[in-house]
mmCIF file of C-alpha atoms in Angstrom:
data_model
loop_
_atom_site.group_PDB
_atom_site.id
_atom_site.type_symbol
_atom_site.label_atom_id
_atom_site.label_comp_id
_atom_site.label_asym_id
_atom_site.label_seq_id
_atom_site.Cartn_x
_atom_site.Cartn_y
_atom_site.Cartn_z
ATOM 1 C CA MET A 1 23.978 15.413 -5.944
ATOM 2 C CA VAL A 2 20.618 16.991 -5.621
ATOM 3 C CA TRP A 3 19.027 13.606 -7.551
ATOM 4 C CA VAL A 4 21.261 11.375 -5.094
ATOM 5 C CA GLN A 5 19.556 13.062 -2.202
ATOM 6 C CA VAL A 6 16.201 13.170 -3.766
ATOM 7 C CA ALA A 7 16.233 9.142 -4.257
ATOM 8 C CA ASN A 8 17.306 9.274 -0.874
ATOM 9 C CA ALA A 9 14.396 10.891 0.709
ATOM 10 C CA VAL A 10 11.972 9.841 3.258
ATOM 11 C CA ARG A 11 9.322 7.577 2.067
ATOM 12 C CA VAL A 12 5.856 6.924 3.470
ATOM 13 C CA GLY A 13 5.533 4.850 6.659
ATOM 14 C CA ASP A 14 9.168 6.545 7.653
ATOM 15 C CA GLU A 15 10.248 8.987 10.629
ATOM 16 C CA ALA A 16 9.290 12.209 8.899
ATOM 17 C CA PRO A 17 13.098 14.482 8.922
ATOM 18 C CA GLU A 18 13.604 17.041 11.048
ATOM 19 C CA PHE A 19 13.711 20.706 9.459
ATOM 20 C CA ALA A 20 14.804 24.188 11.032
ATOM 21 C CA LEU A 21 13.341 26.682 8.282
ATOM 22 C CA LYS A 22 12.546 30.172 9.460
ATOM 23 C CA ASP A 23 9.055 31.904 8.689
ATOM 24 C CA LEU A 24 8.211 34.893 6.446
ATOM 25 C CA SER A 25 9.039 36.621 9.927
ATOM 26 C CA GLY A 26 12.161 35.217 10.619
ATOM 27 C CA ASN A 27 10.760 32.711 13.430
ATOM 28 C CA LEU A 28 12.712 29.552 13.185
ATOM 29 C CA HIS A 29 9.958 26.164 12.678
ATOM 30 C CA LYS A 30 11.005 23.110 13.516
ATOM 31 C CA LEU A 31 9.020 19.551 13.211
ATOM 32 C CA SER A 32 10.188 18.986 16.910
ATOM 33 C CA ASP A 33 8.258 21.330 17.907
ATOM 34 C CA TYR A 34 4.935 19.659 16.751
ATOM 35 C CA PRO A 35 5.064 16.957 19.214
ATOM 36 C CA GLY A 36 1.882 14.560 18.916
ATOM 37 C CA ARG A 37 0.361 16.654 16.265
ATOM 38 C CA ILE A 38 -0.242 16.163 12.692
ATOM 39 C CA VAL A 39 1.880 18.432 10.389
ATOM 40 C CA VAL A 40 0.824 19.375 7.047
ATOM 41 C CA LEU A 41 3.902 20.332 4.658
ATOM 42 C CA GLU A 42 2.971 21.723 1.497
ATOM 43 C CA TRP A 43 5.456 23.287 -1.199
ATOM 44 C CA VAL A 44 4.331 26.412 -2.762
ATOM 45 C CA HIS A 45 5.207 28.711 -5.407
ATOM 46 C CA HIS A 46 2.682 30.987 -6.005
ATOM 47 C CA ALA A 47 3.992 31.627 -10.006
ATOM 48 C CA CYS A 48 3.306 28.488 -10.735
ATOM 49 C CA PRO A 49 0.037 27.814 -12.790
ATOM 50 C CA PHE A 50 -1.106 24.121 -10.347
ATOM 51 C CA VAL A 51 -0.910 26.318 -7.221
ATOM 52 C CA LYS A 52 -2.945 29.163 -8.895
ATOM 53 C CA LYS A 53 -5.290 26.635 -9.381
ATOM 54 C CA HIS A 54 -6.016 25.892 -5.605
ATOM 55 C CA TYR A 55 -5.388 29.090 -4.606
ATOM 56 C CA THR A 56 -7.483 31.201 -7.149
ATOM 57 C CA SER A 57 -10.367 29.176 -6.377
ATOM 58 C CA GLY A 58 -10.213 29.289 -2.417
ATOM 59 C CA ASN A 59 -9.716 25.342 -2.824
ATOM 60 C CA MET A 60 -6.456 25.463 -0.662
ATOM 61 C CA GLN A 61 -7.404 28.225 1.339
ATOM 62 C CA ALA A 62 -10.674 26.065 2.535
ATOM 63 C CA LEU A 63 -8.715 22.898 3.401
ATOM 64 C CA GLN A 64 -6.195 25.059 5.376
ATOM 65 C CA ALA A 65 -8.757 26.629 7.312
ATOM 66 C CA ASN A 66 -10.995 23.773 7.842
ATOM 67 C CA TYR A 67 -7.964 21.294 9.200
ATOM 68 C CA THR A 68 -6.114 23.916 11.040
ATOM 69 C CA GLY A 69 -9.612 24.434 12.738
ATOM 70 C CA LYS A 70 -9.219 20.737 13.767
ATOM 71 C CA GLY A 71 -5.646 21.110 15.150
ATOM 72 C CA VAL A 72 -3.496 20.307 11.997
ATOM 73 C CA ILE A 73 -0.623 22.479 11.770
ATOM 74 C CA TRP A 74 0.262 23.259 7.852
ATOM 75 C CA LEU A 75 3.112 24.698 6.853
ATOM 76 C CA GLY A 76 3.106 25.952 3.325
ATOM 77 C CA VAL A 77 7.368 25.475 2.033
ATOM 78 C CA GLN A 78 8.940 27.889 -0.739
ATOM 79 C CA THR A 79 12.477 26.375 -1.519
ATOM 80 C CA GLY A 80 14.996 28.654 -3.287
ATOM 81 C CA GLU A 81 15.311 31.932 -3.994
ATOM 82 C CA ALA A 82 12.477 33.977 -2.293
ATOM 83 C CA ASP A 83 11.375 37.858 -1.825
ATOM 84 C CA THR A 84 10.075 38.039 1.389
ATOM 85 C CA LYS A 85 8.231 41.282 0.641
ATOM 86 C CA SER A 86 6.533 39.659 -2.496
ATOM 87 C CA LEU A 87 5.622 36.769 -0.495
ATOM 88 C CA LEU A 88 4.024 38.505 2.371
ATOM 89 C CA LYS A 89 1.696 40.272 -0.017
ATOM 90 C CA GLN A 90 0.884 37.221 -2.533
ATOM 91 C CA ASN A 91 -0.068 35.457 1.094
ATOM 92 C CA LYS A 92 -2.362 38.234 1.933
ATOM 93 C CA ASN A 93 -3.864 39.112 -1.694
ATOM 94 C CA PHE A 94 -4.701 34.827 -1.680
ATOM 95 C CA LYS A 95 -5.610 35.146 1.898
ATOM 96 C CA VAL A 96 -3.559 32.025 2.719
ATOM 97 C CA ARG A 97 -4.617 29.760 6.050
ATOM 98 C CA ALA A 98 -1.646 28.308 6.504
ATOM 99 C CA SER A 99 -0.410 28.157 10.067
ATOM 100 C CA ALA A 100 2.912 29.684 8.661
ATOM 101 C CA ILE A 101 4.638 29.918 5.389
ATOM 102 C CA LEU A 102 8.738 28.712 5.434
ATOM 103 C CA LEU A 103 11.396 29.608 3.815
ATOM 104 C CA ASP A 104 13.897 26.614 2.373
ATOM 105 C CA PRO A 105 16.471 28.619 0.567
ATOM 106 C CA SER A 106 19.213 25.793 0.344
ATOM 107 C CA GLY A 107 16.835 23.013 -0.696
ATOM 108 C CA LYS A 108 17.757 20.638 2.190
ATOM 109 C CA ALA A 109 13.819 20.670 3.606
ATOM 110 C CA ALA A 110 12.781 19.777 0.001
ATOM 111 C CA ALA A 111 15.771 17.229 -0.678
ATOM 112 C CA ALA A 112 15.182 15.372 2.634
ATOM 113 C CA TYR A 113 11.118 14.915 1.676
ATOM 114 C CA GLY A 114 11.528 14.034 -2.025
ATOM 115 C CA ALA A 115 9.541 17.352 -2.799
ATOM 116 C CA ARG A 116 9.744 17.497 -6.966
ATOM 117 C CA ALA A 117 6.467 20.173 -7.665
ATOM 118 C CA THR A 118 4.354 22.661 -6.548
ATOM 119 C CA PRO A 119 2.275 21.652 -4.793
ATOM 120 C CA HIS A 120 3.718 18.683 -3.449
ATOM 121 C CA ILE A 121 1.878 17.547 0.040
ATOM 122 C CA PHE A 122 3.222 15.663 2.644
ATOM 123 C CA VAL A 123 1.194 14.611 5.944
ATOM 124 C CA ILE A 124 3.201 13.645 8.800
ATOM 125 C CA ASN A 125 0.744 11.993 11.708
ATOM 126 C CA PRO A 126 1.154 12.478 15.762
ATOM 127 C CA GLU A 127 3.587 9.656 15.612
ATOM 128 C CA ARG A 128 6.045 11.496 13.287
ATOM 129 C CA LYS A 129 5.394 8.998 10.758
ATOM 130 C CA LEU A 130 4.617 10.212 6.710
ATOM 131 C CA ALA A 131 1.395 9.266 6.025
ATOM 132 C CA TYR A 132 0.874 10.756 2.995
ATOM 133 C CA SER A 133 3.166 12.190 -0.067
ATOM 134 C CA GLY A 134 1.558 13.353 -3.262
ATOM 135 C CA ALA A 135 -0.869 15.649 -5.634
ATOM 136 C CA VAL A 136 -3.775 17.494 -4.138
ATOM 137 C CA ASP A 137 -6.300 15.644 -5.955
ATOM 138 C CA ASP A 138 -6.591 13.482 -8.934
ATOM 139 C CA GLN A 139 -7.027 15.846 -11.402
ATOM 140 C CA PRO A 140 -3.179 16.852 -12.863
ATOM 141 C CA THR A 141 -4.141 20.006 -14.779
ATOM 142 C CA PRO A 142 -3.902 23.711 -14.168
ATOM 143 C CA ASP A 143 -7.541 24.272 -14.316
ATOM 144 C CA PRO A 144 -9.407 25.447 -11.332
ATOM 145 C CA ARG A 145 -12.373 24.252 -13.316
ATOM 146 C CA THR A 146 -11.373 20.498 -12.133
ATOM 147 C CA ILE A 147 -11.580 20.471 -8.705
ATOM 148 C CA ASN A 148 -15.260 20.059 -8.313
ATOM 149 C CA GLY A 149 -15.376 16.482 -8.297
ATOM 150 C CA ALA A 150 -11.997 15.656 -7.559
ATOM 151 C CA ARG A 151 -10.643 13.205 -5.350
ATOM 152 C CA ASN A 152 -9.014 14.744 -2.607
ATOM 153 C CA TYR A 153 -6.128 13.351 -1.454
ATOM 154 C CA VAL A 154 -5.013 15.269 1.244
ATOM 155 C CA ALA A 155 -8.520 15.818 2.837
ATOM 156 C CA GLU A 156 -9.094 11.432 2.712
ATOM 157 C CA ALA A 157 -5.725 11.424 4.360
ATOM 158 C CA LEU A 158 -5.862 13.551 7.127
ATOM 159 C CA ASP A 159 -9.734 12.755 7.516
ATOM 160 C CA ALA A 160 -8.731 9.207 8.302
ATOM 161 C CA ILE A 161 -5.880 10.365 10.372
ATOM 162 C CA LEU A 162 -8.470 12.171 12.501
ATOM 163 C CA ALA A 163 -10.624 9.417 12.758
ATOM 164 C CA GLY A 164 -7.924 7.196 14.010
ATOM 165 C CA LYS A 165 -8.014 5.263 10.558
ATOM 166 C CA GLN A 166 -5.537 4.312 8.484
ATOM 167 C CA VAL A 167 -4.973 6.634 5.449
ATOM 168 C CA GLY A 168 -6.393 4.530 1.832
ATOM 169 C CA VAL A 169 -3.900 6.181 -0.629
ATOM 170 C CA LYS A 170 -0.624 6.769 1.191
ATOM 171 C CA SER A 171 1.373 8.145 -2.101
ATOM 172 C CA THR A 172 -0.057 9.632 -5.569
ATOM 173 C CA ARG A 173 2.481 11.646 -8.209
ATOM 174 C CA PRO A 174 2.553 15.312 -7.598
ATOM 175 C CA SER A 175 1.915 17.375 -10.322
ATOM 176 C CA GLY A 176 3.095 20.930 -10.651
ATOM 177 C CA CYS A 177 5.978 23.232 -11.496
ATOM 178 C CA GLY A 178 9.403 21.661 -10.778
ATOM 179 C CA ILE A 179 11.416 22.529 -7.628
ATOM 180 C CA LYS A 180 13.891 24.720 -8.350
ATOM 181 C CA TYR A 181 17.209 23.340 -6.565
ATOM 182 C CA LYS A 182 20.378 25.588 -5.558
ATOM 183 C CA ARG A 183 23.328 24.270 -7.729
#
């Protein structure tokens, strides 16, 4: 059933699906809460070595701080079972700069977007169209030493949208740890 849902997920250029997910404090967030805004959805699981690459190096927090400082809404999403206390501690230790971390215990949001790995990034433009889906960068490895000199697809997509231009690379293959869907 999940594979059928993922196969029918949103594609770049389509309207981004609505979601209603609670954050770590229990507050509800919906895509429709952010009309006319750029929204980044970052599927994250801090135990994944590919996610650790971006957080232990400070790369993801720098992206989050840079773009939320420019008005972008950055939402981390954890699919599956989650220990809220542990997540709060991990986010504090990593100094996460996302606007919020959302919980997707059923995997419905992940399936609607076709999230396959952590990290898997989705960039939604102000017209609520999916503008980018894929990897953070062109280095499909958990080695943080590969960040320097890497092509950062997320930064490229956000810079293009902020400048009123078309996103050049609209889709890449995400690399990382598989999303754990509820059975």
